[in-house]
Amino acid sequence: IEVARSAGLERAPGVVLESARLVLYVRLGRWSEIERASKRSVAPSVQGVVAAFHRSSAALVAIARGDLVSARELVAEGRSYIGETRSEVRIGLDLAEAEVALWEGRPEDSLRMTEWTSVEMLVPHQGFMIATAMRAWGDITERRSTSARGIQGVAGPEELLASARAVGDTTYPDSARSGRVLSEAEFSRVQGRSDPDAWRAALESFLDPPHAYMAIYCRWRLAEAMLTASARADATRELLDAYAEAGDLGATLIVGELEALARRARVPLAGTVDAPEEAPPEPGSDLGLTTREIEVLGYLASGHTNREIASALFISPKTAGTHVSSILSKLGVTNRVEAAAIAHRLGIGDLERKI
Protein backbone atom coordinates (compact mmCIF):
# COMPACT_ATOMS: atom_id res chain seq x y z
CA ILE A 1 0.00 0.00 0.00
CA GLU A 2 2.75 2.44 0.95
CA VAL A 3 4.68 1.53 -2.20
CA ALA A 4 1.58 2.24 -4.33
CA ARG A 5 1.08 5.56 -2.57
CA SER A 6 4.73 6.61 -2.94
CA ALA A 7 4.52 5.76 -6.64
CA GLY A 8 1.57 8.09 -7.10
CA LEU A 9 -0.96 5.29 -7.49
CA GLU A 10 -3.22 6.31 -4.62
CA ARG A 11 -5.98 7.39 -7.00
CA ALA A 12 -6.91 3.89 -8.08
CA PRO A 13 -4.73 0.86 -7.30
CA GLY A 14 -3.82 2.41 -3.95
CA VAL A 15 -7.50 2.76 -3.07
CA VAL A 16 -8.15 -0.89 -3.96
CA LEU A 17 -5.27 -1.94 -1.73
CA GLU A 18 -6.51 0.34 1.05
CA SER A 19 -9.98 -1.21 0.77
CA ALA A 20 -8.54 -4.70 0.91
CA ARG A 21 -6.67 -3.68 4.04
CA LEU A 22 -9.95 -2.64 5.71
CA VAL A 23 -11.41 -6.09 5.08
CA LEU A 24 -8.20 -7.73 6.29
CA TYR A 25 -8.26 -5.66 9.51
CA VAL A 26 -11.82 -6.84 10.20
CA ARG A 27 -10.82 -10.46 9.64
CA LEU A 28 -7.73 -10.24 11.87
CA GLY A 29 -9.44 -8.27 14.62
CA ARG A 30 -7.06 -5.33 14.25
CA TRP A 31 -9.89 -2.90 14.87
CA SER A 32 -7.79 -0.27 16.60
CA GLU A 33 -6.26 0.45 13.19
CA ILE A 34 -9.52 0.48 11.26
CA GLU A 35 -10.76 4.00 11.97
CA ARG A 36 -7.62 5.71 10.70
CA ALA A 37 -7.47 3.56 7.59
CA SER A 38 -11.19 3.82 6.78
CA LYS A 39 -11.13 7.63 6.92
CA ARG A 40 -8.22 8.02 4.53
CA SER A 41 -9.23 10.46 1.84
CA VAL A 42 -10.19 9.24 -1.64
CA ALA A 43 -9.31 11.53 -4.53
CA PRO A 44 -12.40 12.95 -6.31
CA SER A 45 -11.03 11.56 -9.58
CA VAL A 46 -11.48 8.01 -8.28
CA GLN A 47 -14.79 6.82 -9.67
CA GLY A 48 -16.56 3.70 -10.89
CA VAL A 49 -15.80 0.21 -9.62
CA VAL A 50 -12.71 1.29 -7.68
CA ALA A 51 -14.63 3.87 -5.62
CA ALA A 52 -17.53 1.47 -5.14
CA PHE A 53 -15.17 -1.24 -3.88
CA HIS A 54 -13.73 1.16 -1.33
CA ARG A 55 -17.22 2.08 -0.07
CA SER A 56 -18.17 -1.60 0.09
CA SER A 57 -15.11 -2.40 2.21
CA ALA A 58 -15.68 0.58 4.50
CA ALA A 59 -19.34 -0.47 4.92
CA LEU A 60 -18.22 -3.88 6.23
CA VAL A 61 -16.04 -2.09 8.79
CA ALA A 62 -18.95 0.14 9.87
CA ILE A 63 -21.26 -2.87 10.30
CA ALA A 64 -18.66 -4.72 12.35
CA ARG A 65 -18.44 -1.73 14.67
CA GLY A 66 -22.22 -1.31 14.85
CA ASP A 67 -22.44 1.98 12.91
CA LEU A 68 -25.39 1.09 10.68
CA VAL A 69 -26.12 4.70 9.70
CA SER A 70 -22.66 5.10 8.19
CA ALA A 71 -22.93 1.66 6.60
CA ARG A 72 -26.14 2.65 4.80
CA GLU A 73 -24.55 5.89 3.58
CA LEU A 74 -21.48 4.04 2.30
CA VAL A 75 -23.60 1.48 0.45
CA ALA A 76 -25.67 4.26 -1.16
CA GLU A 77 -22.52 6.07 -2.27
CA GLY A 78 -21.08 2.84 -3.63
CA ARG A 79 -24.21 2.23 -5.68
CA SER A 80 -24.03 5.74 -7.12
CA TYR A 81 -20.72 4.81 -8.77
CA ILE A 82 -21.83 1.61 -10.52
CA GLY A 83 -25.63 1.76 -10.85
CA GLU A 84 -27.33 -1.60 -11.40
CA THR A 85 -24.42 -3.26 -13.17
CA ARG A 86 -24.06 -6.88 -12.07
CA SER A 87 -20.55 -7.31 -10.75
CA GLU A 88 -18.58 -8.67 -7.81
CA VAL A 89 -18.53 -5.17 -6.30
CA ARG A 90 -22.30 -4.86 -6.49
CA ILE A 91 -22.65 -8.22 -4.75
CA GLY A 92 -20.46 -6.85 -1.97
CA LEU A 93 -22.70 -3.79 -1.64
CA ASP A 94 -25.84 -5.96 -1.65
CA LEU A 95 -24.29 -8.20 1.00
CA ALA A 96 -23.52 -5.22 3.24
CA GLU A 97 -27.03 -3.82 2.83
CA ALA A 98 -28.52 -7.24 3.55
CA GLU A 99 -26.63 -7.49 6.83
CA VAL A 100 -27.71 -3.98 7.83
CA ALA A 101 -31.32 -5.04 7.24
CA LEU A 102 -30.82 -8.09 9.46
CA TRP A 103 -29.43 -6.04 12.33
CA GLU A 104 -32.34 -3.63 11.96
CA GLY A 105 -34.88 -6.44 12.21
CA ARG A 106 -35.87 -6.49 8.52
CA PRO A 107 -35.12 -10.05 7.36
CA GLU A 108 -37.59 -9.83 4.46
CA ASP A 109 -35.65 -6.87 3.04
CA SER A 110 -32.44 -8.80 3.55
CA LEU A 111 -33.80 -11.65 1.44
CA ARG A 112 -34.58 -9.22 -1.37
CA MET A 113 -30.97 -8.08 -1.32
CA THR A 114 -29.68 -11.66 -1.53
CA GLU A 115 -31.64 -12.75 -4.60
CA TRP A 116 -28.28 -13.31 -6.29
CA THR A 117 -28.01 -16.63 -4.49
CA SER A 118 -29.48 -18.31 -7.56
CA VAL A 119 -26.78 -16.83 -9.84
CA GLU A 120 -23.68 -18.95 -10.42
CA MET A 121 -20.67 -16.62 -10.07
CA LEU A 122 -17.06 -17.40 -9.15
CA VAL A 123 -16.72 -14.71 -6.51
CA PRO A 124 -15.64 -14.97 -2.87
CA HIS A 125 -18.95 -13.48 -1.75
CA GLN A 126 -21.06 -16.36 -3.09
CA GLY A 127 -20.97 -18.55 0.02
CA PHE A 128 -21.53 -15.64 2.38
CA MET A 129 -24.43 -14.35 0.30
CA ILE A 130 -26.15 -17.72 0.65
CA ALA A 131 -25.41 -17.85 4.39
CA THR A 132 -26.80 -14.34 4.85
CA ALA A 133 -30.03 -15.34 3.11
CA MET A 134 -30.23 -18.41 5.33
CA ARG A 135 -29.70 -16.21 8.38
CA ALA A 136 -32.66 -14.12 7.24
CA TRP A 137 -34.80 -17.26 7.06
CA GLY A 138 -33.62 -18.18 10.54
CA ASP A 139 -34.71 -14.78 11.87
CA ILE A 140 -38.06 -15.12 10.12
CA THR A 141 -38.57 -18.58 11.60
CA GLU A 142 -37.75 -17.42 15.12
CA ARG A 143 -40.22 -14.56 14.77
CA ARG A 144 -42.83 -16.91 13.33
CA SER A 145 -43.26 -14.66 10.32
CA THR A 146 -44.36 -16.05 6.97
CA SER A 147 -44.47 -12.80 5.00
CA ALA A 148 -41.26 -13.62 3.11
CA ARG A 149 -42.91 -16.65 1.47
CA GLY A 150 -44.72 -14.21 -0.82
CA ILE A 151 -41.57 -12.49 -2.11
CA GLN A 152 -41.04 -13.49 -5.73
CA GLY A 153 -37.56 -14.55 -6.79
CA VAL A 154 -36.46 -15.46 -3.25
CA ALA A 155 -34.95 -18.88 -2.72
CA GLY A 156 -36.35 -20.97 0.12
CA PRO A 157 -34.19 -22.51 2.87
CA GLU A 158 -33.92 -25.94 1.25
CA GLU A 159 -32.89 -24.44 -2.09
CA LEU A 160 -30.33 -22.26 -0.36
CA LEU A 161 -28.84 -25.23 1.45
CA ALA A 162 -28.46 -27.11 -1.82
CA SER A 163 -26.80 -24.06 -3.38
CA ALA A 164 -24.38 -23.71 -0.47
CA ARG A 165 -23.32 -27.33 -0.79
CA ALA A 166 -22.86 -26.92 -4.55
CA VAL A 167 -20.50 -23.93 -4.37
CA GLY A 168 -17.18 -25.09 -5.76
CA ASP A 169 -14.01 -25.09 -3.67
CA THR A 170 -11.57 -24.61 -6.54
CA THR A 171 -11.30 -20.83 -6.82
CA TYR A 172 -12.08 -19.65 -3.29
CA PRO A 173 -11.86 -22.77 -1.09
CA ASP A 174 -11.82 -21.03 2.31
CA SER A 175 -14.80 -18.80 1.49
CA ALA A 176 -16.72 -21.70 -0.01
CA ARG A 177 -16.12 -23.90 3.04
CA SER A 178 -16.97 -21.16 5.55
CA GLY A 179 -20.10 -20.19 3.64
CA ARG A 180 -21.22 -23.82 3.44
CA VAL A 181 -20.84 -24.67 7.13
CA LEU A 182 -22.33 -21.31 8.15
CA SER A 183 -25.34 -21.96 5.92
CA GLU A 184 -25.79 -25.40 7.49
CA ALA A 185 -25.66 -23.88 10.98
CA GLU A 186 -28.19 -21.18 10.04
CA PHE A 187 -30.40 -23.86 8.47
CA SER A 188 -30.64 -25.55 11.86
CA ARG A 189 -32.24 -22.34 13.15
CA VAL A 190 -34.74 -22.53 10.30
CA GLN A 191 -35.61 -26.06 11.40
CA GLY A 192 -36.55 -24.73 14.81
CA ARG A 193 -33.69 -26.12 16.90
CA SER A 194 -30.28 -24.50 16.57
CA ASP A 195 -27.65 -27.27 16.42
CA PRO A 196 -24.58 -26.82 18.69
CA ASP A 197 -22.50 -29.20 16.55
CA ALA A 198 -23.25 -27.19 13.40
CA TRP A 199 -22.32 -23.94 15.12
CA ARG A 200 -19.14 -25.50 16.49
CA ALA A 201 -18.15 -26.42 12.93
CA ALA A 202 -18.96 -22.91 11.73
CA LEU A 203 -16.88 -21.41 14.53
CA GLU A 204 -13.90 -23.58 13.67
CA SER A 205 -14.10 -22.50 10.02
CA PHE A 206 -13.61 -18.88 11.11
CA LEU A 207 -10.70 -19.65 13.41
CA ASP A 208 -8.50 -21.00 10.59
CA PRO A 209 -8.12 -18.90 8.52
CA PRO A 210 -9.06 -16.27 11.10
CA HIS A 211 -12.10 -14.02 10.86
CA ALA A 212 -12.50 -12.39 14.28
CA TYR A 213 -15.91 -10.82 13.69
CA MET A 214 -17.54 -13.95 12.27
CA ALA A 215 -15.93 -16.12 14.97
CA ILE A 216 -17.60 -13.97 17.64
CA TYR A 217 -20.92 -14.18 15.78
CA CYS A 218 -20.63 -17.99 15.74
CA ARG A 219 -19.73 -18.10 19.46
CA TRP A 220 -22.91 -16.14 20.19
CA ARG A 221 -25.01 -18.58 18.17
CA LEU A 222 -23.17 -21.56 19.68
CA ALA A 223 -23.90 -20.35 23.23
CA GLU A 224 -27.54 -19.80 22.26
CA ALA A 225 -27.80 -23.32 20.80
CA MET A 226 -26.14 -24.88 23.83
CA LEU A 227 -28.57 -23.15 26.18
CA THR A 228 -31.45 -24.51 24.12
CA ALA A 229 -29.88 -27.97 24.38
CA SER A 230 -29.56 -27.57 28.18
CA ALA A 231 -25.76 -27.63 28.05
CA ARG A 232 -25.59 -24.73 30.48
CA ALA A 233 -21.99 -25.06 31.66
CA ASP A 234 -20.56 -25.16 28.13
CA ALA A 235 -22.95 -22.43 27.00
CA THR A 236 -21.87 -20.15 29.83
CA ARG A 237 -18.23 -20.59 28.91
CA GLU A 238 -18.87 -19.77 25.23
CA LEU A 239 -21.07 -16.82 26.15
CA LEU A 240 -18.44 -15.33 28.47
CA ASP A 241 -15.67 -15.86 25.91
CA ALA A 242 -17.75 -14.25 23.16
CA TYR A 243 -18.69 -11.35 25.42
CA ALA A 244 -15.07 -10.66 26.33
CA GLU A 245 -13.91 -10.88 22.70
CA ALA A 246 -16.75 -8.71 21.39
CA GLY A 247 -16.11 -6.12 24.06
CA ASP A 248 -12.40 -6.01 23.28
CA LEU A 249 -13.06 -5.55 19.57
CA GLY A 250 -15.91 -3.07 19.92
CA ALA A 251 -18.49 -5.25 18.16
CA THR A 252 -21.31 -3.34 19.82
CA LEU A 253 -24.26 -5.07 18.15
CA ILE A 254 -23.06 -8.52 19.13
CA VAL A 255 -22.28 -7.26 22.65
CA GLY A 256 -25.92 -6.19 22.91
CA GLU A 257 -27.17 -9.56 21.72
CA LEU A 258 -24.92 -11.37 24.19
CA GLU A 259 -26.13 -9.20 27.04
CA ALA A 260 -29.74 -9.94 26.10
CA LEU A 261 -28.96 -13.66 25.91
CA ALA A 262 -27.25 -13.52 29.32
CA ARG A 263 -30.27 -11.80 30.84
CA ARG A 264 -32.62 -14.42 29.43
CA ALA A 265 -30.39 -17.24 30.63
CA ARG A 266 -29.57 -15.51 33.94
CA VAL A 267 -25.84 -15.75 33.28
CA PRO A 268 -23.98 -13.02 35.22
CA LEU A 269 -21.65 -10.96 33.05
CA ALA A 270 -20.35 -8.55 35.70
CA GLY A 271 -16.58 -8.47 35.76
CA THR A 272 -16.06 -10.45 32.55
CA VAL A 273 -15.28 -7.32 30.58
CA ASP A 274 -13.58 -4.43 32.28
CA ALA A 275 -15.94 -1.50 32.33
CA PRO A 276 -14.27 1.55 30.74
CA GLU A 277 -13.59 4.48 32.99
CA GLU A 278 -16.10 7.24 32.52
CA ALA A 279 -14.64 9.54 29.90
CA PRO A 280 -14.76 13.31 30.35
CA PRO A 281 -17.41 14.99 28.22
CA GLU A 282 -16.29 15.97 24.73
CA PRO A 283 -15.84 19.69 24.06
CA GLY A 284 -19.14 20.92 22.63
CA SER A 285 -21.28 18.14 24.04
CA ASP A 286 -22.71 20.54 26.60
CA LEU A 287 -24.00 22.60 23.67
CA GLY A 288 -26.05 19.67 22.42
CA LEU A 289 -23.67 18.61 19.66
CA THR A 290 -23.50 14.92 18.83
CA THR A 291 -20.17 13.10 18.51
CA ARG A 292 -20.46 13.23 14.71
CA GLU A 293 -21.28 16.94 14.75
CA ILE A 294 -18.23 17.64 16.93
CA GLU A 295 -16.13 15.77 14.40
CA VAL A 296 -17.64 17.75 11.51
CA LEU A 297 -17.13 21.00 13.42
CA GLY A 298 -13.43 20.17 13.78
CA TYR A 299 -13.07 19.90 10.01
CA LEU A 300 -15.17 23.02 9.50
CA ALA A 301 -12.92 24.97 11.90
CA SER A 302 -9.90 23.83 9.88
CA GLY A 303 -11.41 25.48 6.80
CA HIS A 304 -12.67 22.46 4.88
CA THR A 305 -15.66 22.53 2.55
CA ASN A 306 -18.69 20.26 2.87
CA ARG A 307 -17.42 18.12 0.01
CA GLU A 308 -14.00 17.72 1.66
CA ILE A 309 -15.63 16.86 4.99
CA ALA A 310 -17.82 14.29 3.25
CA SER A 311 -14.77 12.69 1.60
CA ALA A 312 -12.86 12.52 4.91
CA LEU A 313 -15.76 10.97 6.85
CA PHE A 314 -17.15 8.77 4.04
CA ILE A 315 -20.54 10.42 4.06
CA SER A 316 -22.38 12.18 1.24
CA PRO A 317 -21.95 15.95 0.72
CA LYS A 318 -25.67 16.29 1.44
CA THR A 319 -25.24 14.59 4.82
CA ALA A 320 -22.23 16.80 5.58
CA GLY A 321 -24.33 19.87 4.75
CA THR A 322 -27.10 18.65 7.05
CA HIS A 323 -24.59 18.26 9.89
CA VAL A 324 -23.24 21.78 9.27
CA SER A 325 -26.73 23.28 9.30
CA SER A 326 -27.52 21.50 12.56
CA ILE A 327 -24.25 22.73 14.08
CA LEU A 328 -24.97 26.36 13.14
CA SER A 329 -28.46 26.08 14.63
CA LYS A 330 -27.26 24.53 17.89
CA LEU A 331 -24.48 27.08 18.28
CA GLY A 332 -26.86 29.96 17.51
CA VAL A 333 -24.67 31.38 14.72
CA THR A 334 -25.38 32.23 11.10
CA ASN A 335 -22.20 31.30 9.27
CA ARG A 336 -19.17 29.02 9.27
CA VAL A 337 -16.75 31.72 10.42
CA GLU A 338 -18.69 32.26 13.65
CA ALA A 339 -18.94 28.50 14.18
CA ALA A 340 -15.19 28.11 13.63
CA ALA A 341 -14.49 30.82 16.22
CA ILE A 342 -16.56 28.96 18.83
CA ALA A 343 -14.82 25.70 17.89
CA HIS A 344 -11.41 27.23 18.53
CA ARG A 345 -12.54 28.62 21.87
CA LEU A 346 -13.71 25.13 22.86
CA GLY A 347 -10.47 23.58 21.70
CA ILE A 348 -12.15 21.61 18.94
CA GLY A 349 -10.28 23.35 16.14
CA ASP A 350 -6.86 23.40 17.79
CA LEU A 351 -5.68 20.26 15.98
CA GLU A 352 -5.72 20.82 12.23
CA ARG A 353 -7.69 18.19 10.35
CA LYS A 354 -6.02 17.27 7.09
CA ILE A 355 -8.03 15.82 4.24
Coordinates of N, CA and C in Angstrom, one line a residue, residues 39-145:
K39 N -10.9 6.2 7.2 CA -11.1 7.6 6.9 C -10.1 8.3 6.0
R40 N -9.2 7.5 5.5 CA -8.2 8.0 4.5 C -8.9 8.6 3.3
S41 N -8.5 9.8 2.9 CA -9.2 10.5 1.8 C -9.1 9.7 0.5
V42 N -10.2 9.8 -0.3 CA -10.2 9.2 -1.6 C -10.3 10.4 -2.6
A43 N -9.3 10.4 -3.6 CA -9.3 11.5 -4.5 C -10.6 11.6 -5.3
P44 N -11.1 12.8 -5.6 CA -12.4 12.9 -6.3 C -12.4 12.3 -7.7
S45 N -11.2 12.2 -8.3 CA -11.0 11.6 -9.6 C -11.3 10.1 -9.6
V46 N -11.2 9.4 -8.4 CA -11.5 8.0 -8.3 C -13.0 7.7 -8.4
Q47 N -13.4 7.1 -9.4 CA -14.8 6.8 -9.7 C -15.0 5.3 -10.0
G48 N -16.2 5.0 -10.4 CA -16.6 3.7 -10.9 C -16.4 2.6 -9.9
V49 N -15.9 1.4 -10.4 CA -15.8 0.2 -9.6 C -14.8 0.4 -8.5
V50 N -13.7 1.1 -8.7 CA -12.7 1.3 -7.7 C -13.3 2.0 -6.5
A51 N -14.0 3.1 -6.7 CA -14.6 3.9 -5.6 C -15.7 3.0 -4.9
A52 N -16.5 2.3 -5.7 CA -17.5 1.5 -5.1 C -16.9 0.4 -4.3
F53 N -15.8 -0.2 -4.7 CA -15.2 -1.2 -3.9 C -14.7 -0.7 -2.5
H54 N -14.2 0.5 -2.6 CA -13.7 1.2 -1.3 C -14.9 1.4 -0.4
R55 N -16.0 1.9 -0.9 CA -17.2 2.1 -0.1 C -17.8 0.8 0.5
S56 N -17.7 -0.3 -0.3 CA -18.2 -1.6 0.1 C -17.3 -2.1 1.3
S57 N -16.0 -1.9 1.1 CA -15.1 -2.4 2.2 C -15.3 -1.6 3.5
A58 N -15.5 -0.3 3.3 CA -15.7 0.6 4.5 C -17.0 0.3 5.2
A59 N -18.0 -0.1 4.4 CA -19.3 -0.5 4.9 C -19.2 -1.7 5.8
L60 N -18.4 -2.7 5.4 CA -18.2 -3.9 6.2 C -17.6 -3.5 7.6
V61 N -16.7 -2.6 7.6 CA -16.0 -2.1 8.8 C -17.1 -1.4 9.7
A62 N -17.9 -0.6 9.1 CA -19.0 0.1 9.9 C -19.9 -0.8 10.5
I63 N -20.3 -1.9 9.8 CA -21.3 -2.9 10.3 C -20.6 -3.6 11.5
A64 N -19.4 -4.0 11.3 CA -18.7 -4.7 12.4 C -18.6 -3.9 13.6
R65 N -18.5 -2.6 13.5 CA -18.4 -1.7 14.7 C -19.8 -1.3 15.1
G66 N -20.9 -1.7 14.4 CA -22.2 -1.3 14.8 C -22.7 0.0 14.4
D67 N -22.0 0.7 13.4 CA -22.4 2.0 12.9 C -23.3 1.8 11.6
L68 N -24.5 1.4 11.8 CA -25.4 1.1 10.7 C -25.7 2.3 9.8
V69 N -25.8 3.5 10.5 CA -26.1 4.7 9.7 C -25.0 5.0 8.7
S70 N -23.8 4.9 9.1 CA -22.7 5.1 8.2 C -22.6 4.0 7.1
A71 N -22.9 2.8 7.5 CA -22.9 1.7 6.6 C -23.9 1.9 5.5
R72 N -25.1 2.4 5.8 CA -26.1 2.7 4.8 C -25.7 3.7 3.9
E73 N -25.1 4.8 4.4 CA -24.5 5.9 3.6 C -23.5 5.4 2.6
L74 N -22.6 4.6 3.1 CA -21.5 4.0 2.3 C -22.0 3.2 1.2
V75 N -23.0 2.3 1.5 CA -23.6 1.5 0.4 C -24.3 2.3 -0.6
A76 N -25.0 3.4 -0.2 CA -25.7 4.3 -1.2 C -24.7 5.0 -2.1
E77 N -23.5 5.4 -1.5 CA -22.5 6.1 -2.3 C -21.9 5.1 -3.2
G78 N -21.6 3.9 -2.8 CA -21.1 2.8 -3.6 C -22.0 2.6 -4.8
R79 N -23.3 2.5 -4.6 CA -24.2 2.2 -5.7 C -24.2 3.4 -6.7
S80 N -24.0 4.6 -6.2 CA -24.0 5.7 -7.1 C -22.9 5.7 -8.1
Y81 N -21.9 4.9 -7.9 CA -20.7 4.8 -8.8 C -20.9 3.8 -9.8
I82 N -21.7 2.7 -9.6 CA -21.8 1.6 -10.5 C -23.2 1.3 -11.0
G83 N -24.3 2.0 -10.4 CA -25.6 1.8 -10.8 C -26.1 0.3 -10.6
E84 N -26.8 -0.3 -11.6 CA -27.3 -1.6 -11.4 C -26.5 -2.7 -12.1
T85 N -25.3 -2.3 -12.5 CA -24.4 -3.3 -13.2 C -24.1 -4.5 -12.3
R86 N -24.3 -5.7 -12.8 CA -24.1 -6.9 -12.1 C -22.6 -7.1 -12.1
S87 N -22.0 -7.1 -10.9 CA -20.6 -7.3 -10.7 C -20.2 -7.8 -9.3
E88 N -19.0 -8.2 -9.1 CA -18.6 -8.7 -7.8 C -18.7 -7.5 -6.8
V89 N -18.4 -6.3 -7.2 CA -18.5 -5.2 -6.3 C -20.0 -4.9 -5.9
R90 N -20.9 -5.1 -6.8 CA -22.3 -4.9 -6.5 C -22.8 -5.9 -5.5
I91 N -22.3 -7.2 -5.7 CA -22.7 -8.2 -4.8 C -22.2 -7.8 -3.4
G92 N -21.0 -7.3 -3.3 CA -20.5 -6.8 -2.0 C -21.3 -5.8 -1.3
L93 N -21.8 -4.8 -2.1 CA -22.7 -3.8 -1.6 C -24.0 -4.4 -1.2
D94 N -24.6 -5.3 -2.0 CA -25.8 -6.0 -1.7 C -25.7 -6.7 -0.4
L95 N -24.5 -7.4 -0.2 CA -24.3 -8.2 1.0 C -24.2 -7.3 2.2
A96 N -23.6 -6.2 2.1 CA -23.5 -5.2 3.2 C -24.9 -4.7 3.6
E97 N -25.7 -4.3 2.6 CA -27.0 -3.8 2.8 C -27.9 -4.9 3.4
A98 N -27.7 -6.1 3.0 CA -28.5 -7.2 3.5 C -28.2 -7.4 5.0
E99 N -27.0 -7.3 5.4 CA -26.6 -7.5 6.8 C -27.2 -6.3 7.7
V100 N -27.1 -5.1 7.1 CA -27.7 -4.0 7.8 C -29.2 -4.2 8.1
A101 N -29.9 -4.7 7.1 CA -31.3 -5.0 7.2 C -31.5 -6.1 8.3
L102 N -30.7 -7.1 8.4 CA -30.8 -8.1 9.5 C -30.7 -7.5 10.9
W103 N -29.6 -6.7 11.0 CA -29.4 -6.0 12.3 C -30.5 -5.1 12.7
E104 N -31.2 -4.5 11.7 CA -32.3 -3.6 12.0 C -33.7 -4.4 12.1
G105 N -33.6 -5.7 12.0 CA -34.9 -6.4 12.2 C -35.7 -6.5 11.0
R106 N -35.1 -6.5 9.8 CA -35.9 -6.5 8.5 C -35.4 -7.7 7.7
P107 N -35.6 -8.9 8.1 CA -35.1 -10.0 7.4 C -35.7 -10.2 6.0
E108 N -37.0 -9.8 5.8 CA -37.6 -9.8 4.5 C -36.8 -9.0 3.5
D109 N -36.4 -7.8 3.9 CA -35.6 -6.9 3.0 C -34.3 -7.5 2.8
S110 N -33.7 -8.1 3.8 CA -32.4 -8.8 3.6 C -32.5 -9.9 2.5
L111 N -33.6 -10.6 2.5 CA -33.8 -11.7 1.4 C -33.9 -11.0 0.0
R112 N -34.5 -9.9 -0.1 CA -34.6 -9.2 -1.4 C -33.2 -8.8 -1.9
M113 N -32.3 -8.5 -0.9 CA -31.0 -8.1 -1.3 C -30.1 -9.3 -1.7
T114 N -30.5 -10.5 -1.3 CA -29.7 -11.7 -1.5 C -30.3 -12.5 -2.6
E115 N -31.0 -12.0 -3.5 CA -31.6 -12.7 -4.6 C -30.6 -13.3 -5.5
W116 N -29.4 -12.8 -5.4 CA -28.3 -13.3 -6.3 C -27.9 -14.7 -6.0
T117 N -28.4 -15.3 -4.9 CA -28.0 -16.6 -4.5 C -28.3 -17.7 -5.6
S118 N -29.2 -17.4 -6.5 CA -29.5 -18.3 -7.6 C -28.6 -18.1 -8.8
V119 N -27.7 -17.1 -8.7 CA -26.8 -16.8 -9.8 C -25.4 -17.5 -9.6
E120 N -25.0 -18.3 -10.6 CA -23.7 -19.0 -10.4 C -22.6 -18.0 -10.8
M121 N -21.8 -17.5 -9.8 CA -20.7 -16.6 -10.1 C -19.5 -17.1 -9.2
L122 N -18.3 -17.0 -9.9 CA -17.1 -17.4 -9.2 C -16.5 -16.2 -8.4
V123 N -17.1 -15.9 -7.3 CA -16.7 -14.7 -6.5 C -16.7 -15.2 -5.1
P124 N -15.8 -14.5 -4.3 CA -15.6 -15.0 -2.9 C -16.9 -14.7 -2.0
H125 N -17.8 -13.8 -2.5 CA -19.0 -13.5 -1.8 C -20.0 -14.5 -1.8
Q126 N -20.0 -15.5 -2.8 CA -21.1 -16.4 -3.1 C -21.5 -17.1 -1.8
G127 N -20.6 -17.8 -1.1 CA -21.0 -18.5 0.0 C -21.6 -17.7 1.1
F128 N -21.0 -16.5 1.3 CA -21.5 -15.6 2.4 C -22.9 -15.1 2.0
M129 N -23.1 -14.8 0.7 CA -24.4 -14.3 0.3 C -25.5 -15.4 0.6
I130 N -25.2 -16.6 0.3 CA -26.2 -17.7 0.7 C -26.4 -17.8 2.2
A131 N -25.3 -17.7 2.9 CA -25.4 -17.8 4.4 C -26.2 -16.7 5.0
T132 N -26.0 -15.5 4.4 CA -26.8 -14.3 4.8 C -28.3 -14.5 4.6
A133 N -28.6 -15.1 3.4 CA -30.0 -15.3 3.1 C -30.6 -16.4 4.1
M134 N -29.8 -17.4 4.4 CA -30.2 -18.4 5.3 C -30.4 -17.8 6.7
R135 N -29.5 -16.9 7.1 CA -29.7 -16.2 8.4 C -31.0 -15.4 8.4
A136 N -31.4 -14.8 7.3 CA -32.7 -14.1 7.2 C -33.8 -15.1 7.5
W137 N -33.8 -16.3 6.8 CA -34.8 -17.3 7.1 C -34.8 -17.7 8.5
G138 N -33.7 -17.8 9.1 CA -33.6 -18.2 10.5 C -34.3 -17.1 11.4
D139 N -34.1 -15.9 11.1 CA -34.7 -14.8 11.9 C -36.2 -14.8 11.7
I140 N -36.6 -15.1 10.4 CA -38.1 -15.1 10.1 C -38.7 -16.3 10.9
T141 N -38.0 -17.4 10.9 CA -38.6 -18.6 11.6 C -38.7 -18.3 13.1
E142 N -37.7 -17.7 13.7 CA -37.7 -17.4 15.1 C -38.8 -16.4 15.5
R143 N -39.2 -15.6 14.5 CA -40.2 -14.6 14.8 C -41.6 -15.1 14.3
R144 N -41.6 -16.3 13.8 CA -42.8 -16.9 13.3 C -43.5 -16.0 12.3
S145 N -42.7 -15.5 11.4 CA -43.3 -14.7 10.3 C -43.3 -15.5 9.0

